[in-house]
Short mmCIF file of C-alpha atoms in Angstrom, two decimals:
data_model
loop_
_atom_site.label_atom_id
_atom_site.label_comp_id
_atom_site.label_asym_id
_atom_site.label_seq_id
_atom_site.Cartn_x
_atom_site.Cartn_y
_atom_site.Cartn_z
CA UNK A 1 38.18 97.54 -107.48
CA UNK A 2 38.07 98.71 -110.82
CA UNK A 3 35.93 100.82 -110.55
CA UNK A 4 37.26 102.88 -107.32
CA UNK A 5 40.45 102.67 -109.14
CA UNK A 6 38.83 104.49 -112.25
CA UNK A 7 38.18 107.80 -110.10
CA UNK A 8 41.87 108.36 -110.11
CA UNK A 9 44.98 106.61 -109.26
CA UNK A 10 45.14 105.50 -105.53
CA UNK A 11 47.72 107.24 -103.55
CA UNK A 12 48.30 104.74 -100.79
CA UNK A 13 47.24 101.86 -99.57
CA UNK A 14 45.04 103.35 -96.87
CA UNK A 15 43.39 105.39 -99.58
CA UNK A 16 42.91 101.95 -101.68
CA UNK A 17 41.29 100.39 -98.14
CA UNK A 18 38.88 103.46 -97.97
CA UNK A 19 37.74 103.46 -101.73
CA UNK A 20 37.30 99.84 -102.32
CA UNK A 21 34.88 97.89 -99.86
CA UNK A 22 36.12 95.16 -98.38
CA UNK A 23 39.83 95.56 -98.67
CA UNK A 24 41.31 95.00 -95.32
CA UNK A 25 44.42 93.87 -93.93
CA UNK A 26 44.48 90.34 -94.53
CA UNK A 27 43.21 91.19 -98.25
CA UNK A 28 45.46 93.42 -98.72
CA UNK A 29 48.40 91.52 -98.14
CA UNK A 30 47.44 88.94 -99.98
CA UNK A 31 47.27 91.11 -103.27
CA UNK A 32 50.70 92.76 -102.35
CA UNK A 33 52.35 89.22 -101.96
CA UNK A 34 51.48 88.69 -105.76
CA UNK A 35 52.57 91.53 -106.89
CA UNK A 36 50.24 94.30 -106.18
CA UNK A 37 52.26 97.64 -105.84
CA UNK A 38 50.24 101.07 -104.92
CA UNK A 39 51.93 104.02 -106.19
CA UNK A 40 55.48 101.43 -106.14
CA UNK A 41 54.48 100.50 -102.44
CA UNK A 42 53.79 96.83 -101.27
CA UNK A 43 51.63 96.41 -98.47
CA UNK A 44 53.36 97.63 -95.20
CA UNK A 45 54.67 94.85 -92.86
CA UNK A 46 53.07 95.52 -89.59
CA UNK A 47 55.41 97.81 -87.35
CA UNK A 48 57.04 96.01 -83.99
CA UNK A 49 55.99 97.05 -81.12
CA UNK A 50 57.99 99.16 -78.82
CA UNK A 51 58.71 99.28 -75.23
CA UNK A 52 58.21 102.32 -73.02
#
C-alpha cells in the first residue's frame, strides 16, 4: 500500500483498488470502518437496487 500510495495521492477508491493488489470490497471496507478516508471519502455503501 505504501508504496502505490507513494506514486501520488489516490484519487478514489476505485483508483486505490486498481493500484494496490489485493484491495477489494470486503478489504476495503474494512479499512474505511477504521477510519480510512480517500481523498475525505469512506468506502461507498453499496447502492440499493432499483426496480424497473
Amino acid at each position: 500500500m505504501l508504496q502505490a500510495r507513494s506514486q501520488g495521492l489516490f484519487v478514489d477508491w476505485a483508483d486505490a483498488q486498481r493500484r494496490i493488489k489485493g484491495l477489494g470490497p470486503a478489504k476495503a471496507k474494512r479499512l474505511s470502518d477504521h477510519g480510512l478516508r480517500i481523498n475525505g471519502q469512506a468506502w461507498p455503501a453499496p447502492k440499493p437496487a432499483t426496480s424497473p
